[in-house]
Amino acid sequence: MSSGGPDSSGPELWIVRHGETEWSRDGRHTSTTDLPLTEAGEQAATSLAPRLAEVAFDLVLTSPRQRARRTAELAGFADAQLDEDLVEWAYGDYEGVTTAEIREQVPGWTVWSHASPGGETAEGVSARLDRVVARAREHDRTLVFAHGHSLRVLTARWLEQPAEEGRFFKLDTSTISVLGYEREHPALLRWNS
């Protein structure tokens, strides 16, 4: 599974969003609630294994949440290192709530543009994911298993953009995306595949 063309060089960061959970399926914000994968989520995570099996990774990390750990395990990486920096954006009072429900009280709310009472700021999420970027850039090819919003912030930070630019990267469950370089510039090599 080749990721780059003749102009790509430098480290690669492969990102996998965890398989479906009941809340991800229903659009409910899930950070600290430690939900299992649904049956469909388990099947989709298992289908990642052959797509990743022939790729050599010199660092494999996972969020400590069971949905990410189980996805890593089913994809063939049961020994992935736990990394607290990969946990999902903490939604505070909006944990378990849908965007539509939040917007009944806060019209136009998004995690990218508004505060989450009792939750993390974009700056806080960015700071911890900057550590993941720095760590990945010390390796040839890193694989991470994590969550929708945190991986979108990770992508923005890899591309040297503010966390809020993650809003442009819709990310589905059980997908593989690849970040790397085009010549000397950080680049998006593959998304949501």
XYZ file of C-alpha atoms in Angstrom:
193
model
C 0.000 0.000 0.000
C 2.169 2.817 -1.248
C 1.317 6.194 0.180
C 3.541 8.694 -1.515
C 4.713 9.508 -5.001
C 8.158 10.404 -6.287
C 8.045 13.832 -4.598
C 7.181 12.544 -1.127
C 9.941 12.182 1.403
C 10.345 12.472 5.117
C 8.379 10.847 7.905
C 4.827 9.593 7.496
C 2.040 9.641 10.059
C -0.732 7.127 9.408
C -3.926 7.823 11.315
C -6.826 5.473 11.984
C -10.079 6.593 13.545
C -11.570 3.946 15.810
C -14.461 1.774 14.699
C -18.087 2.688 15.220
C -19.536 2.963 18.714
C -23.173 3.480 19.585
C -22.509 7.173 20.252
C -20.380 7.803 17.141
C -23.149 6.189 15.094
C -25.731 8.467 16.735
C -23.677 11.681 16.519
C -23.209 12.027 20.270
C -19.978 13.715 21.416
C -17.808 11.057 23.054
C -14.604 11.813 24.879
C -14.182 10.411 28.370
C -17.097 7.951 28.198
C -15.342 4.678 27.469
C -17.676 2.925 25.053
C -17.084 -0.396 23.270
C -17.279 -0.841 19.521
C -20.566 -1.952 18.009
C -20.636 -5.222 16.087
C -20.365 -3.196 12.865
C -17.443 -1.301 14.400
C -15.649 -4.546 15.228
C -16.136 -5.848 11.683
C -14.893 -2.607 10.125
C -11.858 -2.524 12.439
C -11.032 -6.112 11.483
C -11.184 -5.146 7.803
C -8.321 -2.697 8.401
C -5.865 -5.513 9.212
C -5.038 -6.643 5.652
C -4.709 -3.018 4.543
C -2.086 -2.336 7.223
C -0.364 -5.745 7.411
C 2.251 -5.141 4.746
C 3.230 -1.664 5.898
C 6.261 -1.374 8.185
C 5.724 0.973 11.143
C 8.503 1.862 13.548
C 6.105 3.412 16.100
C 2.495 2.436 16.830
C 0.463 4.462 19.323
C -3.118 4.332 20.524
C -5.415 6.389 22.675
C -6.050 4.550 25.948
C -9.844 4.565 25.356
C -11.167 1.046 24.720
C -12.679 1.972 21.330
C -9.239 2.959 20.010
C -7.382 0.095 21.737
C -9.858 -2.473 20.400
C -9.579 -1.037 16.893
C -5.789 -1.313 17.122
C -6.067 -4.896 18.345
C -8.489 -5.955 15.588
C -6.323 -4.211 12.981
C -3.348 -6.324 14.081
C -1.622 -3.980 16.547
C -2.505 -5.332 19.991
C 0.880 -4.162 21.293
C 0.352 -0.486 20.377
C 1.747 1.891 22.994
C -0.821 3.841 25.010
C -0.489 7.605 24.601
C -2.705 9.892 26.706
C -2.038 12.724 24.251
C -4.258 10.916 21.714
C -7.466 10.990 23.777
C -10.467 12.724 22.256
C -11.148 16.424 22.745
C -12.785 16.676 26.187
C -16.320 17.991 25.638
C -17.119 18.709 29.284
C -20.829 19.425 29.741
C -21.460 18.401 26.117
C -20.333 14.807 26.659
C -22.983 12.504 25.182
C -24.890 15.397 23.589
C -25.428 15.882 19.851
C -24.567 19.065 17.986
C -28.279 19.598 17.220
C -29.090 19.449 20.949
C -26.293 21.884 21.810
C -27.482 24.287 19.111
C -30.914 24.476 20.755
C -29.134 26.456 23.493
C -26.142 27.857 21.551
C -27.120 28.577 17.916
C -24.324 27.874 15.448
C -22.213 25.966 17.997
C -19.272 23.902 16.771
C -16.375 22.476 18.716
C -14.131 24.489 16.357
C -15.617 27.896 17.114
C -17.216 27.785 20.560
C -16.247 26.782 24.064
C -17.376 23.511 25.601
C -18.232 24.343 29.237
C -16.092 22.236 31.520
C -14.186 20.874 28.536
C -10.895 21.435 26.768
C -9.921 24.473 24.763
C -8.584 24.228 21.219
C -5.242 25.416 22.585
C -5.125 22.595 25.120
C -5.941 19.954 22.511
C -3.384 21.484 20.160
C -0.624 21.454 22.796
C -0.938 17.736 23.485
C -1.230 16.794 19.826
C 1.845 18.882 19.033
C 3.712 16.361 21.220
C 2.400 13.528 19.034
C 3.515 15.383 15.882
C 6.995 15.924 17.345
C 7.235 12.265 18.330
C 6.075 11.057 14.894
C 8.580 13.276 13.112
C 11.360 11.397 14.938
C 10.312 8.148 13.204
C 10.078 7.009 9.599
C 6.498 5.779 9.737
C 4.151 6.119 12.705
C 0.673 4.640 13.051
C -1.857 6.066 15.521
C -5.332 4.905 16.552
C -7.517 7.628 18.015
C -10.673 9.713 17.681
C -12.447 11.976 15.203
C -11.803 15.465 16.557
C -8.390 14.719 18.044
C -7.183 13.245 14.736
C -8.525 16.237 12.833
C -6.562 18.548 15.154
C -3.526 16.289 14.751
C -3.839 16.677 10.987
C -4.077 20.461 11.221
C -1.025 20.581 13.471
C 0.954 18.254 11.148
C 0.153 20.725 8.363
C 1.343 23.585 10.619
C -2.155 25.066 10.874
C -4.163 26.144 13.934
C -6.290 23.465 15.591
C -9.479 25.086 14.281
C -8.483 24.200 10.712
C -9.330 20.612 11.586
C -12.891 21.573 10.712
C -12.012 21.016 7.043
C -11.120 17.331 7.511
C -14.269 15.209 7.879
C -13.136 11.859 9.219
C -15.207 8.679 9.194
C -14.867 5.739 11.581
C -12.555 2.848 10.638
C -10.667 4.823 8.022
C -6.990 5.172 7.207
C -5.418 8.508 6.359
C -1.789 9.309 5.652
C 0.145 12.474 6.405
C 3.634 13.030 5.100
C 5.635 15.432 2.997
C 5.784 16.725 -0.523
C 9.404 17.711 -0.849
C 10.023 19.769 2.319
C 6.383 20.673 3.010
C 4.039 18.753 5.321
C 1.229 17.356 3.172
C -1.933 15.304 3.195
C -1.119 12.162 1.189
C -4.379 10.212 1.589
C -7.605 10.917 3.448
C -10.540 8.887 4.759
C -9.739 5.732 2.788
